[in-house]
Coordinates of C-alpha atoms and ligand atoms in Angstrom, one line a residue:
M1 CA 76.4 89.4 47.8
K2 CA 77.3 91.4 51.0
T3 CA 80.7 90.7 52.5
T4 CA 83.6 92.3 54.4
I5 CA 87.1 93.2 53.1
S6 CA 88.8 90.4 55.1
K7 CA 86.5 87.8 53.5
I8 CA 86.6 89.3 50.0
G9 CA 89.1 86.7 48.7
A10 CA 86.3 84.0 48.8
H11 CA 84.5 86.0 46.1
A12 CA 87.2 86.4 43.4
D13 CA 85.6 87.5 40.0
Q14 CA 82.2 87.9 41.6
E15 CA 80.2 91.0 42.3
V16 CA 80.0 91.9 46.0
T17 CA 78.8 94.8 48.1
I18 CA 80.7 96.1 51.2
G19 CA 80.0 98.8 53.7
A20 CA 83.1 101.0 54.1
W21 CA 84.6 104.4 54.8
L22 CA 86.7 106.3 52.4
A23 CA 90.2 106.4 54.0
N24 CA 91.9 108.3 51.1
K25 CA 91.6 108.7 47.4
R26 CA 93.4 109.9 44.3
S27 CA 92.1 110.4 40.8
S28 CA 92.9 111.5 37.3
G29 CA 90.5 112.5 34.4
K30 CA 89.6 108.9 33.7
I31 CA 90.2 106.8 36.8
A32 CA 89.7 107.2 40.5
F33 CA 91.3 105.1 43.2
L34 CA 89.3 104.8 46.5
Q35 CA 91.1 103.5 49.5
L36 CA 88.3 101.8 51.4
R37 CA 88.3 100.5 55.0
D38 CA 85.7 98.6 56.9
G39 CA 87.6 97.7 60.1
T40 CA 88.3 94.2 58.9
G41 CA 90.9 95.5 56.4
F42 CA 91.7 97.9 53.6
I43 CA 91.1 97.5 49.9
Q44 CA 91.4 99.7 46.8
G45 CA 88.3 100.4 44.8
V46 CA 89.0 101.3 41.2
V47 CA 86.4 103.6 39.4
V48 CA 86.8 103.8 35.7
K49 CA 84.9 106.6 34.0
A50 CA 84.4 104.6 30.8
D51 CA 82.7 101.8 32.8
V52 CA 80.5 103.7 35.3
G53 CA 79.6 106.8 33.2
E54 CA 80.1 110.5 33.7
D55 CA 77.7 111.1 36.6
L56 CA 78.9 108.3 38.9
F57 CA 82.5 109.1 38.1
A58 CA 82.0 112.8 39.0
Q59 CA 80.4 111.7 42.2
A60 CA 83.3 109.3 43.0
K61 CA 85.8 112.1 42.5
N62 CA 83.9 114.2 45.1
I63 CA 83.6 111.7 47.9
T64 CA 85.2 113.2 51.0
Q65 CA 87.5 111.4 53.5
E66 CA 85.6 109.3 56.1
S67 CA 82.3 109.4 54.2
A68 CA 80.4 106.2 54.7
L69 CA 79.5 104.2 51.6
Y70 CA 78.0 101.0 50.2
V71 CA 80.3 100.0 47.4
T72 CA 79.5 97.4 44.8
G73 CA 82.1 95.9 42.6
T74 CA 83.8 92.9 41.1
V75 CA 86.6 91.3 43.1
R76 CA 89.9 91.1 41.2
A77 CA 93.1 89.3 42.3
E78 CA 95.8 92.0 42.5
E79 CA 99.3 90.9 43.5
R80 CA 100.5 94.4 44.5
S81 CA 97.7 94.9 47.0
P82 CA 98.4 94.0 50.6
S83 CA 95.1 92.1 50.8
G84 CA 95.8 90.4 47.5
Y85 CA 92.7 91.9 45.9
E86 CA 91.1 95.0 44.6
L87 CA 87.5 96.0 43.7
T88 CA 86.5 97.2 40.2
V89 CA 83.7 99.4 41.3
T90 CA 80.4 99.1 39.4
G91 CA 78.3 101.3 41.7
F92 CA 78.1 103.0 45.1
T93 CA 75.9 105.0 47.4
V94 CA 76.9 107.5 50.0
I95 CA 75.3 106.6 53.3
S96 CA 76.6 109.7 55.1
E97 CA 79.0 112.4 54.1
S98 CA 81.9 113.4 56.3
K99 CA 82.8 117.1 56.0
D100 CA 86.2 118.5 56.9
Y101 CA 87.5 115.4 58.7
P102 CA 90.2 116.8 61.0
I103 CA 92.7 114.0 60.7
T104 CA 93.8 114.5 57.1
P105 CA 96.6 112.2 55.7
K106 CA 99.2 114.9 56.6
E107 CA 101.3 114.9 59.8
H108 CA 99.7 116.1 63.0
G109 CA 101.3 116.8 66.4
T110 CA 100.8 114.3 69.3
D111 CA 98.5 116.7 71.3
F112 CA 96.2 117.2 68.4
L113 CA 96.0 113.4 67.8
M114 CA 95.4 112.7 71.4
D115 CA 92.6 115.3 71.5
H116 CA 91.1 113.5 68.6
R117 CA 91.7 110.0 69.8
H118 CA 88.1 109.0 69.1
L119 CA 88.9 109.6 65.4
W120 CA 92.6 108.8 65.4
L121 CA 91.7 105.2 66.2
R122 CA 90.5 104.9 62.6
S123 CA 94.0 105.3 61.1
K124 CA 95.7 102.3 59.7
R125 CA 98.5 102.4 62.3
Q126 CA 96.2 102.7 65.3
Q127 CA 93.9 99.9 64.0
A128 CA 97.0 97.7 63.7
V129 CA 98.0 98.3 67.3
M130 CA 94.4 97.7 68.5
K131 CA 94.4 94.4 66.6
I132 CA 97.6 93.3 68.1
R133 CA 96.3 94.2 71.6
D134 CA 93.2 92.1 70.8
Q135 CA 95.4 89.2 69.7
I136 CA 97.4 89.3 72.9
I137 CA 94.2 89.2 75.0
H138 CA 93.0 86.2 72.9
A139 CA 96.4 84.4 73.3
T140 CA 96.3 85.0 77.0
Y141 CA 93.0 83.2 77.5
E142 CA 94.2 80.5 75.1
F143 CA 97.4 79.9 77.0
F144 CA 95.9 79.9 80.5
H145 CA 92.9 77.9 79.6
E146 CA 95.0 75.3 77.9
H147 CA 97.0 74.9 81.1
G148 CA 94.1 74.5 83.5
F149 CA 93.8 78.0 84.8
S150 CA 90.4 79.6 85.5
K151 CA 89.7 83.3 84.9
L152 CA 88.8 84.9 88.2
D153 CA 87.5 88.4 88.3
S154 CA 88.9 90.6 91.1
P155 CA 87.0 93.7 92.3
I156 CA 87.8 97.2 91.1
L157 CA 86.6 98.9 94.3
T158 CA 88.7 97.7 97.2
G159 CA 89.7 98.5 100.8
S160 CA 93.3 97.4 100.3
S161 CA 96.4 98.7 98.6
P162 CA 98.8 95.8 97.8
E163 CA 101.4 97.8 95.9
G164 CA 101.9 100.6 98.5
T165 CA 99.8 103.5 99.6
S166 CA 101.4 106.4 97.7
E167 CA 99.8 105.8 94.4
L168 CA 96.2 105.2 95.4
F169 CA 93.0 106.7 93.9
A170 CA 90.8 107.1 96.9
T171 CA 87.1 107.4 96.7
K172 CA 84.1 107.0 99.0
Y173 CA 82.2 103.8 99.4
F174 CA 79.1 105.2 101.1
D175 CA 80.6 105.9 104.6
E176 CA 83.8 103.9 104.1
D177 CA 87.0 104.8 102.4
A178 CA 87.7 102.8 99.2
Y179 CA 90.4 102.7 96.5
L180 CA 90.5 101.8 92.9
S181 CA 92.3 98.5 92.5
Q182 CA 96.1 98.7 92.0
S183 CA 96.3 95.0 91.4
G184 CA 94.0 92.0 91.6
Q185 CA 96.7 89.9 93.2
L186 CA 95.5 89.5 96.7
Y187 CA 92.1 88.3 95.5
A188 CA 93.8 86.0 93.0
E189 CA 95.6 84.4 95.9
A190 CA 92.3 83.7 97.5
G191 CA 91.2 82.3 94.1
A192 CA 94.2 80.1 93.8
M193 CA 93.5 78.5 97.2
A194 CA 90.0 77.7 95.9
L195 CA 90.7 76.8 92.2
G196 CA 94.4 75.9 92.2
R197 CA 95.4 78.0 89.2
V198 CA 93.7 81.3 88.3
F199 CA 94.3 84.4 86.4
T200 CA 92.8 87.8 86.7
F201 CA 92.5 90.3 83.9
G202 CA 91.2 93.8 84.4
P203 CA 91.9 97.5 84.7
T204 CA 94.2 98.7 87.4
F205 CA 94.8 102.3 88.6
R206 CA 97.9 104.1 89.8
A207 CA 98.0 107.7 90.7
E208 CA 101.6 107.9 89.6
K209 CA 103.0 111.3 88.8
S210 CA 105.2 109.8 86.1
K211 CA 105.1 111.2 82.7
T212 CA 107.1 108.6 80.7
R213 CA 106.6 106.4 77.7
R214 CA 105.9 103.4 79.9
H215 CA 103.3 104.8 82.4
L216 CA 99.6 105.1 82.3
I217 CA 97.2 106.0 85.1
E218 CA 94.8 103.3 84.1
F219 CA 96.3 100.2 82.6
W220 CA 95.3 96.6 82.2
M221 CA 97.0 93.8 84.0
I222 CA 97.0 90.0 83.6
E223 CA 97.8 88.3 86.9
P224 CA 98.1 84.5 87.2
E225 CA 98.3 83.0 90.6
M226 CA 99.3 79.4 91.3
A227 CA 99.0 77.2 94.4
F228 CA 101.9 74.8 95.0
V229 CA 104.2 76.8 92.7
E230 CA 107.5 78.1 94.0
F231 CA 109.9 80.7 92.8
D232 CA 111.6 78.8 89.9
E233 CA 108.5 77.4 88.5
N234 CA 106.9 80.8 88.5
L235 CA 109.7 82.0 86.1
E236 CA 109.1 79.1 83.9
W237 CA 105.4 80.0 83.5
Q238 CA 106.3 83.5 82.7
E239 CA 108.8 82.7 80.0
R240 CA 106.4 80.2 78.4
Y241 CA 103.5 82.6 78.5
V242 CA 105.5 85.5 77.0
S243 CA 106.9 83.2 74.3
H244 CA 103.4 82.2 73.5
L245 CA 102.3 85.8 73.1
A246 CA 105.1 86.6 70.7
A247 CA 104.5 83.4 68.6
S248 CA 100.8 84.2 68.5
V249 CA 101.3 87.8 67.3
L250 CA 103.8 86.5 64.7
K251 CA 101.4 83.9 63.4
N252 CA 98.2 86.0 63.4
N253 CA 99.2 89.7 62.9
Q254 CA 101.5 89.6 59.8
I255 CA 99.5 92.4 58.1
E256 CA 99.5 94.6 61.2
L257 CA 103.2 94.0 61.9
K258 CA 103.9 95.1 58.3
T259 CA 101.8 98.2 58.7
L260 CA 103.8 99.1 61.8
G261 CA 107.2 98.3 60.1
R262 CA 108.0 95.9 63.0
D263 CA 111.4 94.1 62.8
L264 CA 110.1 90.5 62.9
S265 CA 113.5 89.1 64.0
K266 CA 112.9 90.8 67.3
L267 CA 109.7 88.8 67.9
E268 CA 111.3 85.6 66.6
A269 CA 114.0 85.9 69.3
I270 CA 111.4 85.8 72.1
Q271 CA 111.7 82.2 72.9
A272 CA 112.0 80.5 76.3
P273 CA 114.2 80.1 78.3
F274 CA 115.1 83.7 79.2
P275 CA 118.3 84.6 81.0
R276 CA 118.2 85.3 84.7
I277 CA 120.4 87.5 86.8
T278 CA 120.1 88.5 90.4
Y279 CA 119.8 92.1 91.5
D280 CA 123.4 91.9 92.9
E281 CA 124.7 90.7 89.5
A282 CA 122.7 93.4 87.7
L283 CA 124.2 96.1 90.0
K284 CA 127.7 94.8 89.2
L285 CA 127.0 94.9 85.5
L286 CA 125.7 98.5 85.8
H287 CA 128.9 99.5 87.7
E288 CA 131.0 97.9 85.0
K289 CA 129.0 99.9 82.4
G290 CA 129.9 103.1 84.3
F291 CA 126.7 103.8 86.2
D292 CA 128.1 105.1 89.4
D293 CA 124.8 106.8 90.5
I294 CA 123.4 103.7 92.0
S295 CA 124.3 101.5 95.0
W296 CA 122.9 98.5 96.8
G297 CA 119.3 99.1 97.9
D298 CA 118.5 101.6 95.2
D299 CA 115.8 100.8 92.7
F300 CA 116.6 100.6 89.0
G301 CA 115.3 103.4 86.8
S302 CA 114.6 103.3 83.0
P303 CA 118.2 104.0 82.0
H304 CA 119.5 101.2 84.2
E305 CA 116.9 98.7 82.9
T306 CA 117.6 99.6 79.3
A307 CA 121.4 99.2 79.9
I308 CA 120.8 95.7 81.4
A309 CA 118.4 94.7 78.7
E310 CA 120.9 95.8 76.0
H311 CA 123.3 93.2 77.3
Y312 CA 121.0 90.3 76.2
D313 CA 119.1 89.5 73.0
K314 CA 116.1 88.2 74.9
P315 CA 114.0 89.5 77.7
V316 CA 115.9 89.1 81.0
F317 CA 114.7 88.3 84.5
I318 CA 116.2 90.3 87.4
T319 CA 115.7 88.3 90.5
H320 CA 116.2 88.7 94.3
Y321 CA 115.6 92.4 94.8
P322 CA 116.3 94.0 98.2
T323 CA 113.3 93.4 100.6
S324 CA 113.1 97.1 101.2
L325 CA 112.2 97.9 97.6
K326 CA 109.3 95.5 97.3
P327 CA 105.8 95.1 98.7
F328 CA 104.9 93.4 102.0
Y329 CA 103.7 90.1 100.7
M330 CA 106.9 88.7 99.1
Q331 CA 108.6 85.6 100.4
P332 CA 112.1 86.2 101.8
D333 CA 115.0 84.2 100.3
P334 CA 115.6 81.3 102.7
N335 CA 119.4 81.9 102.5
R336 CA 119.4 85.6 103.3
D337 CA 116.6 87.8 104.5
D338 CA 117.7 91.1 102.9
V339 CA 116.3 89.9 99.5
V340 CA 113.0 88.5 98.4
L341 CA 112.1 85.7 96.0
C342 CA 110.9 88.0 93.3
A343 CA 111.6 88.8 89.6
D344 CA 111.0 91.6 87.2
L345 CA 111.0 90.6 83.5
I346 CA 112.8 93.4 81.5
A347 CA 112.0 93.6 77.8
P348 CA 114.6 94.4 75.2
E349 CA 114.7 97.6 73.1
G350 CA 114.1 99.9 76.0
Y351 CA 110.5 98.7 76.8
G352 CA 111.4 98.1 80.4
E353 CA 109.7 96.0 83.0
V354 CA 106.8 94.1 81.5
I355 CA 106.3 91.7 84.4
G356 CA 106.6 91.9 88.2
G357 CA 106.1 88.7 90.2
S358 CA 107.1 86.7 93.2
E359 CA 106.6 83.8 95.6
R360 CA 104.2 85.0 98.3
I361 CA 104.7 84.6 102.1
H362 CA 102.6 81.6 103.2
D363 CA 103.6 81.7 106.9
Y364 CA 100.9 83.3 109.0
D365 CA 103.2 84.9 111.6
L366 CA 105.7 86.3 109.1
L367 CA 102.9 87.8 107.0
K368 CA 101.3 89.4 110.2
Q369 CA 104.7 90.8 111.1
R370 CA 105.2 92.3 107.6
I371 CA 101.7 93.9 107.7
A372 CA 102.7 95.6 110.9
E373 CA 106.1 96.6 109.6
H374 CA 104.5 98.3 106.6
N375 CA 102.0 100.1 108.9
L376 CA 99.1 98.5 107.2
S377 CA 95.9 97.8 109.1
E378 CA 95.5 94.2 110.3
E379 CA 91.7 94.6 110.1
T380 CA 91.8 95.4 106.4
Y381 CA 94.0 92.3 105.7
E382 CA 92.2 89.9 108.1
W383 CA 90.8 88.0 105.2
Y384 CA 94.2 87.8 103.5
L385 CA 95.7 86.5 106.7
D386 CA 93.0 83.9 106.8
L387 CA 94.4 82.3 103.7
R388 CA 97.5 81.5 105.8
K389 CA 95.4 80.0 108.6
Y390 CA 93.5 77.4 106.7
G391 CA 95.6 75.1 104.6
S392 CA 98.3 77.6 103.6
V393 CA 100.6 76.4 100.8
P394 CA 103.6 77.9 98.9
H395 CA 102.2 79.9 96.0
S396 CA 103.5 82.3 93.4
G397 CA 102.2 84.6 90.7
F398 CA 103.0 87.6 88.5
G399 CA 101.4 90.5 86.8
L400 CA 102.0 91.4 83.1
G401 CA 101.2 94.9 82.0
L402 CA 99.2 94.6 78.8
E403 CA 100.0 98.0 77.4
R404 CA 103.8 97.7 77.8
T405 CA 103.6 94.3 76.2
V406 CA 101.5 95.6 73.3
A407 CA 104.0 98.5 72.8
W408 CA 106.9 96.1 72.8
L409 CA 105.5 93.4 70.5
S410 CA 104.1 96.2 68.1
G411 CA 107.3 98.2 68.2
V412 CA 105.4 101.3 69.2
E413 CA 107.3 103.9 71.1
H414 CA 104.8 105.1 73.7
V415 CA 102.1 103.2 75.7
R416 CA 99.6 105.9 75.0
E417 CA 99.0 104.4 71.5
T418 CA 98.4 100.9 72.9
I419 CA 95.1 101.5 74.8
P420 CA 92.0 102.8 73.1
F421 CA 91.5 105.8 75.4
P422 CA 94.6 106.4 77.5
R423 CA 94.5 108.0 80.9
L424 CA 97.6 110.0 81.4
L425 CA 98.8 112.5 84.0
N426 CA 97.2 115.4 82.2
R427 CA 94.6 113.6 80.1
L428 CA 91.1 112.5 80.9
Y429 CA 89.7 113.5 77.4
P430 CA 88.2 112.0 75.3
Ligands
4AD501 O1 105.2 95.3 89.3 P1 103.8 95.6 89.5 O2 103.5 96.8 90.3 O3 103.3 94.3 90.2 C1 102.0 94.1 90.8 O4 101.1 94.9 90.7 C2 101.9 92.7 91.3 N1 100.8 92.7 92.3 C3 101.7 91.7 90.2 C4 101.5 90.3 90.7 O5 102.4 89.7 91.2 N2 100.3 89.8 90.6 O6 103.0 95.7 88.2 C5 103.1 94.7 87.3 C6 103.2 95.2 85.8 C7 104.5 95.9 85.6 O7 105.6 95.0 85.3 C8 104.2 96.7 84.4 O8 104.2 95.9 83.2 C9 102.7 97.1 84.6 O9 102.2 96.1 85.5 N3 102.6 98.4 85.1 C10 102.2 99.5 84.4 N4 101.9 99.6 83.1 C11 101.6 100.8 82.7 N5 101.5 101.9 83.5 C12 101.8 101.9 84.8 N6 101.7 102.9 85.6 C13 102.2 100.6 85.3 N7 102.6 100.1 86.5 C14 102.8 98.8 86.4
MG502 MG1 107.1 96.2 89.4

């Protein structure tokens, strides 16, 4: 019977065959332990010389790391194994041998591992992070579909630059100038006026010269956009969505979280509602904590965000930032026009801003004025202004950075380990 490691428990005491790679092995004169992996999980294959005979045992001792095999054996319940089972090997064939696999079980430097990312992905830890990423994507579709949102695909090649012009990847679109998308938001707004509630999910690009543990050049963003939703309700959607992601990873990724040594209490604490403080209050808190390098109108850097986050045991919303710090499309606070109805969600443990969102300007004249103030071309944004001409309504949305969220929930230090092939300031290979 052919099966996979994750399904092996259904075949206890039976003989099965799996296709697998040799992750590691150790052996003595009489017994060899093969650590096998097939992508669905890991299992130990036990080869006993007295059972399989001299020849096969000698072969087993010689299998090299990452060789591909068909392994046949009897499934045995084994309490000490993470999968709960092990395989008493009765036979195997080598499909293809792997010689001098560069990523041996010893320690390697980050540059070496990043150069071998195509192989590094096979390691237990990297597989665990990829599975948590996959689970977060799954839980995203689950959450938004359950609440009546439609997935709307925004274009990658665009003529607009919603998040400012300094970080654009410019390219040619035949005779026109084009940019790689920084955000699907503006298109999501058009979608929300058609479908009510939508979310986009796709790659976004920022030519940021930042070399930090939180920045990628190419990252994936989930951007819900909702018609008839104002500032407060937008925050409620965010805290419910993020709580759902944490609960879903806790429920479905126990093995991966264990592999990564994640402190589960940190995930258990991620439960709506989340605390909210205004930019002004955050600034006051920073001054109390001794940060005298920052005054009203300055943006918060990582050390500031981390200091604010440390004050709470949950993610925290910082709301009402100065208008001058934020993009052109944000709705001003009706009580004071020097701040906007926006919020950043700051994750605990130094993971920083995982969500940026806001209520959007829905008044035609004000939006037109802001486009002019930001020196943007009215022609490029004509379609976006149209949305305010024909049945404009209050609407809000937000963008969650997938890689920062994966890093946070997995407890991984750097976002480069949270995407299969990271694009970083100095890295386009592999
Ligand atoms: O705050 P940002 O720039 O917001 C927007 O793009 C809005 N248009 C979203 C919206 O309202 N629809 O980016 C949103 C999130 C950040 O909070 C962060 O998690 C992530 O995207 N992000 C990055 N992640 C990795 N590397 C980068 N260089 C990132 N820049 C932003
Ligand atoms: Mg932001």
